[in-house]
């Protein structure tokens, strides 16, 4: 019985020493550039939306999407993003009355789209490049009161983002909104104040 306990103790100490030695060796070597360099792995987080009021009469919001990745071109399907011409009615634009704190109700629509998306709906951004579009915040879509301050931001989910130029997005990838370098994920801008 004593021999068995000695053997178990030796095995336990050996296992502990092996694990401790392996972790200290791994800690003494720097991680490779592929695991620490954000430029090596493009991600949805490399895409940033920024907002600004571009016109008070009529009220327009300038939406800019920038590819902040250092070396990778990104291709974005603009469906259900602030770059979509239907953006105000898709639930991606959020407007809050600064005085009351209440969100402005914007009628939402559900859109059935024909697949695959047409290539004209793809936005290609080279590293550091931006795409800017304007959103009209008036008319039957949005009811805002003159003389009132509001805060606006955009948030939602990308349907598809590819870490490659648009010409490298194949028909199968486009039809399935996946495959190859395809990604999906959330986006959200900072809040911006504006006045009517």
mmCIF file of C-alpha atoms in Angstrom:
data_model
loop_
_atom_site.group_PDB
_atom_site.id
_atom_site.type_symbol
_atom_site.label_atom_id
_atom_site.label_comp_id
_atom_site.label_asym_id
_atom_site.label_seq_id
_atom_site.Cartn_x
_atom_site.Cartn_y
_atom_site.Cartn_z
ATOM 1 C CA UNK A 1 0.000 0.000 0.000
ATOM 2 C CA UNK A 2 2.877 2.398 0.836
ATOM 3 C CA UNK A 3 4.473 1.664 -2.544
ATOM 4 C CA UNK A 4 1.224 2.521 -4.284
ATOM 5 C CA UNK A 5 1.000 5.880 -2.461
ATOM 6 C CA UNK A 6 4.620 6.671 -3.328
ATOM 7 C CA UNK A 7 3.982 5.884 -7.023
ATOM 8 C CA UNK A 8 0.839 8.060 -7.052
ATOM 9 C CA UNK A 9 2.726 10.914 -5.383
ATOM 10 C CA UNK A 10 5.552 10.666 -7.929
ATOM 11 C CA UNK A 11 3.072 10.641 -10.842
ATOM 12 C CA UNK A 12 1.202 13.639 -9.397
ATOM 13 C CA UNK A 13 4.421 15.604 -8.835
ATOM 14 C CA UNK A 14 5.673 14.694 -12.312
ATOM 15 C CA UNK A 15 2.416 15.852 -13.893
ATOM 16 C CA UNK A 16 2.494 19.103 -11.917
ATOM 17 C CA UNK A 17 6.125 19.717 -12.870
ATOM 18 C CA UNK A 18 5.375 19.034 -16.541
ATOM 19 C CA UNK A 19 2.412 21.434 -16.580
ATOM 20 C CA UNK A 20 4.313 24.131 -14.670
ATOM 21 C CA UNK A 21 7.366 23.777 -16.904
ATOM 22 C CA UNK A 22 5.252 23.955 -20.085
ATOM 23 C CA UNK A 23 3.439 27.102 -18.945
ATOM 24 C CA UNK A 24 6.671 28.854 -17.940
ATOM 25 C CA UNK A 25 8.266 28.002 -21.306
ATOM 26 C CA UNK A 26 5.231 29.339 -23.170
ATOM 27 C CA UNK A 27 5.289 32.506 -21.073
ATOM 28 C CA UNK A 28 8.973 33.136 -21.819
ATOM 29 C CA UNK A 29 8.492 33.270 -25.592
ATOM 30 C CA UNK A 30 6.691 36.197 -27.213
ATOM 31 C CA UNK A 31 3.534 35.380 -29.128
ATOM 32 C CA UNK A 32 3.846 35.315 -32.898
ATOM 33 C CA UNK A 33 2.812 38.332 -34.910
ATOM 34 C CA UNK A 34 -0.130 36.348 -36.261
ATOM 35 C CA UNK A 35 -1.675 36.105 -32.805
ATOM 36 C CA UNK A 36 -0.867 39.574 -31.501
ATOM 37 C CA UNK A 37 -1.030 41.774 -34.598
ATOM 38 C CA UNK A 38 -4.589 42.928 -35.245
ATOM 39 C CA UNK A 39 -3.644 43.606 -38.870
ATOM 40 C CA UNK A 40 -3.235 39.869 -39.406
ATOM 41 C CA UNK A 41 -6.858 39.013 -38.649
ATOM 42 C CA UNK A 42 -9.508 41.327 -40.105
ATOM 43 C CA UNK A 43 -12.713 41.465 -38.082
ATOM 44 C CA UNK A 44 -16.087 43.190 -38.136
ATOM 45 C CA UNK A 45 -14.763 45.405 -35.322
ATOM 46 C CA UNK A 46 -12.405 46.968 -37.909
ATOM 47 C CA UNK A 47 -15.438 48.699 -39.449
ATOM 48 C CA UNK A 48 -16.566 51.882 -37.691
ATOM 49 C CA UNK A 49 -19.663 53.999 -38.266
ATOM 50 C CA UNK A 50 -19.582 57.729 -37.521
ATOM 51 C CA UNK A 51 -22.479 60.183 -37.735
ATOM 52 C CA UNK A 52 -22.946 63.910 -38.268
ATOM 53 C CA UNK A 53 -25.894 66.149 -39.062
ATOM 54 C CA UNK A 54 -25.366 67.255 -42.654
ATOM 55 C CA UNK A 55 -28.433 69.470 -43.069
ATOM 56 C CA UNK A 56 -31.041 71.045 -40.800
ATOM 57 C CA UNK A 57 -33.608 71.819 -43.487
ATOM 58 C CA UNK A 58 -34.380 69.136 -44.545
ATOM 59 C CA UNK A 59 -32.917 67.163 -41.662
ATOM 60 C CA UNK A 60 -30.234 64.847 -42.984
ATOM 61 C CA UNK A 61 -27.797 62.581 -41.209
ATOM 62 C CA UNK A 62 -24.401 61.891 -42.743
ATOM 63 C CA UNK A 63 -23.370 58.276 -42.097
ATOM 64 C CA UNK A 64 -19.758 57.271 -42.713
ATOM 65 C CA UNK A 65 -18.391 53.729 -42.582
ATOM 66 C CA UNK A 66 -14.595 53.467 -42.320
ATOM 67 C CA UNK A 67 -12.363 50.419 -42.688
ATOM 68 C CA UNK A 68 -9.808 50.876 -39.898
ATOM 69 C CA UNK A 69 -7.913 47.664 -40.685
ATOM 70 C CA UNK A 70 -4.265 48.317 -41.516
ATOM 71 C CA UNK A 71 -3.924 45.993 -44.494
ATOM 72 C CA UNK A 72 -7.135 44.212 -45.490
ATOM 73 C CA UNK A 73 -9.782 45.354 -47.947
ATOM 74 C CA UNK A 74 -13.293 44.668 -46.654
ATOM 75 C CA UNK A 75 -16.485 44.155 -48.662
ATOM 76 C CA UNK A 76 -19.785 44.848 -46.891
ATOM 77 C CA UNK A 77 -23.294 43.925 -47.959
ATOM 78 C CA UNK A 78 -25.186 47.164 -47.284
ATOM 79 C CA UNK A 79 -28.507 45.421 -46.544
ATOM 80 C CA UNK A 80 -29.862 46.293 -43.065
ATOM 81 C CA UNK A 81 -27.028 48.723 -42.368
ATOM 82 C CA UNK A 82 -27.108 52.538 -42.250
ATOM 83 C CA UNK A 83 -25.766 52.444 -45.822
ATOM 84 C CA UNK A 84 -28.998 50.777 -46.979
ATOM 85 C CA UNK A 85 -31.344 53.277 -48.698
ATOM 86 C CA UNK A 86 -34.163 51.868 -46.517
ATOM 87 C CA UNK A 87 -32.162 52.363 -43.285
ATOM 88 C CA UNK A 88 -34.600 54.588 -41.350
ATOM 89 C CA UNK A 89 -37.384 52.019 -41.686
ATOM 90 C CA UNK A 90 -35.236 48.963 -40.938
ATOM 91 C CA UNK A 91 -34.765 49.683 -37.235
ATOM 92 C CA UNK A 92 -31.070 50.553 -37.490
ATOM 93 C CA UNK A 93 -31.470 54.299 -36.806
ATOM 94 C CA UNK A 94 -32.310 55.164 -33.187
ATOM 95 C CA UNK A 95 -33.378 58.717 -32.316
ATOM 96 C CA UNK A 96 -33.994 59.849 -28.730
ATOM 97 C CA UNK A 97 -35.586 63.147 -27.685
ATOM 98 C CA UNK A 98 -32.891 64.769 -25.498
ATOM 99 C CA UNK A 99 -35.479 66.548 -23.325
ATOM 100 C CA UNK A 100 -37.800 63.625 -22.594
ATOM 101 C CA UNK A 101 -35.420 60.690 -23.043
ATOM 102 C CA UNK A 102 -38.047 58.920 -25.146
ATOM 103 C CA UNK A 103 -37.100 57.155 -28.356
ATOM 104 C CA UNK A 104 -38.792 58.501 -31.469
ATOM 105 C CA UNK A 105 -40.976 55.831 -32.999
ATOM 106 C CA UNK A 106 -40.068 55.150 -36.596
ATOM 107 C CA UNK A 107 -42.335 52.827 -38.582
ATOM 108 C CA UNK A 108 -40.425 49.663 -39.436
ATOM 109 C CA UNK A 109 -40.839 47.545 -42.488
ATOM 110 C CA UNK A 110 -39.871 43.978 -43.251
ATOM 111 C CA UNK A 111 -38.186 43.552 -46.603
ATOM 112 C CA UNK A 112 -38.016 40.322 -48.579
ATOM 113 C CA UNK A 113 -35.021 40.555 -50.849
ATOM 114 C CA UNK A 114 -34.176 38.508 -53.887
ATOM 115 C CA UNK A 115 -31.070 36.366 -53.512
ATOM 116 C CA UNK A 116 -28.272 36.602 -54.389
ATOM 117 C CA UNK A 117 -27.762 40.281 -53.616
ATOM 118 C CA UNK A 118 -26.851 42.367 -56.648
ATOM 119 C CA UNK A 119 -23.201 43.417 -56.656
ATOM 120 C CA UNK A 120 -24.285 47.063 -56.596
ATOM 121 C CA UNK A 121 -25.276 46.445 -52.934
ATOM 122 C CA UNK A 122 -21.678 45.562 -52.018
ATOM 123 C CA UNK A 123 -19.480 48.304 -50.567
ATOM 124 C CA UNK A 124 -15.742 47.742 -50.959
ATOM 125 C CA UNK A 125 -13.432 49.609 -48.589
ATOM 126 C CA UNK A 126 -9.654 49.510 -48.878
ATOM 127 C CA UNK A 127 -7.672 49.997 -45.637
ATOM 128 C CA UNK A 128 -8.422 53.474 -44.279
ATOM 129 C CA UNK A 129 -11.111 54.130 -46.900
ATOM 130 C CA UNK A 130 -14.614 55.406 -46.056
ATOM 131 C CA UNK A 131 -18.056 55.341 -47.647
ATOM 132 C CA UNK A 132 -20.488 58.156 -46.803
ATOM 133 C CA UNK A 133 -24.223 58.272 -47.416
ATOM 134 C CA UNK A 134 -27.016 60.566 -46.257
ATOM 135 C CA UNK A 135 -30.198 59.545 -44.482
ATOM 136 C CA UNK A 136 -33.255 61.798 -44.673
ATOM 137 C CA UNK A 137 -34.814 62.151 -41.206
ATOM 138 C CA UNK A 138 -38.079 63.757 -42.297
ATOM 139 C CA UNK A 139 -41.330 62.988 -44.000
ATOM 140 C CA UNK A 140 -43.588 59.998 -43.486
ATOM 141 C CA UNK A 141 -40.697 57.923 -42.144
ATOM 142 C CA UNK A 142 -39.697 60.071 -39.183
ATOM 143 C CA UNK A 143 -41.730 62.524 -37.098
ATOM 144 C CA UNK A 144 -39.464 65.112 -35.434
ATOM 145 C CA UNK A 145 -40.475 68.400 -33.764
ATOM 146 C CA UNK A 146 -38.884 71.694 -34.786
ATOM 147 C CA UNK A 147 -36.845 73.416 -32.070
ATOM 148 C CA UNK A 148 -36.122 70.107 -30.332
ATOM 149 C CA UNK A 149 -32.740 68.517 -29.607
ATOM 150 C CA UNK A 150 -32.234 64.836 -30.312
ATOM 151 C CA UNK A 151 -29.534 62.202 -30.042
ATOM 152 C CA UNK A 152 -29.101 59.652 -32.783
ATOM 153 C CA UNK A 153 -27.057 56.508 -33.209
ATOM 154 C CA UNK A 154 -27.093 53.472 -35.462
ATOM 155 C CA UNK A 155 -26.881 49.838 -34.414
ATOM 156 C CA UNK A 156 -27.674 46.438 -35.811
ATOM 157 C CA UNK A 157 -26.107 43.390 -37.415
ATOM 158 C CA UNK A 158 -24.131 43.045 -40.602
ATOM 159 C CA UNK A 159 -25.651 40.357 -42.816
ATOM 160 C CA UNK A 160 -22.287 39.685 -44.461
ATOM 161 C CA UNK A 161 -18.788 41.146 -44.485
ATOM 162 C CA UNK A 162 -15.924 39.659 -46.478
ATOM 163 C CA UNK A 163 -12.258 40.303 -45.719
ATOM 164 C CA UNK A 164 -11.481 40.584 -49.427
ATOM 165 C CA UNK A 165 -12.140 42.814 -52.437
ATOM 166 C CA UNK A 166 -15.625 42.522 -53.931
ATOM 167 C CA UNK A 167 -14.368 40.819 -57.096
ATOM 168 C CA UNK A 168 -13.082 37.964 -54.913
ATOM 169 C CA UNK A 169 -16.535 37.344 -53.422
ATOM 170 C CA UNK A 170 -17.806 34.398 -55.452
ATOM 171 C CA UNK A 171 -21.382 33.787 -56.547
ATOM 172 C CA UNK A 172 -21.770 30.911 -54.057
ATOM 173 C CA UNK A 173 -20.528 33.103 -51.196
ATOM 174 C CA UNK A 174 -22.848 35.875 -52.296
ATOM 175 C CA UNK A 175 -25.842 33.546 -52.566
ATOM 176 C CA UNK A 176 -25.220 31.968 -49.148
ATOM 177 C CA UNK A 177 -23.833 35.130 -47.473
ATOM 178 C CA UNK A 178 -21.117 32.911 -46.058
ATOM 179 C CA UNK A 179 -18.015 30.956 -46.984
ATOM 180 C CA UNK A 180 -14.470 32.046 -47.730
ATOM 181 C CA UNK A 181 -13.611 35.119 -45.684
ATOM 182 C CA UNK A 182 -17.249 35.913 -44.786
ATOM 183 C CA UNK A 183 -18.093 37.272 -41.347
ATOM 184 C CA UNK A 184 -21.134 38.669 -39.623
ATOM 185 C CA UNK A 185 -21.500 40.607 -36.422
ATOM 186 C CA UNK A 186 -22.835 43.691 -34.721
ATOM 187 C CA UNK A 187 -22.194 47.367 -35.298
ATOM 188 C CA UNK A 188 -22.993 50.392 -33.163
ATOM 189 C CA UNK A 189 -22.041 54.037 -33.520
ATOM 190 C CA UNK A 190 -21.552 56.676 -30.876
ATOM 191 C CA UNK A 191 -24.522 58.939 -30.127
ATOM 192 C CA UNK A 192 -24.549 62.299 -31.886
ATOM 193 C CA UNK A 193 -26.659 65.318 -30.897
ATOM 194 C CA UNK A 194 -28.618 67.282 -33.481
ATOM 195 C CA UNK A 195 -31.356 69.897 -33.515
ATOM 196 C CA UNK A 196 -34.279 70.516 -35.836
#
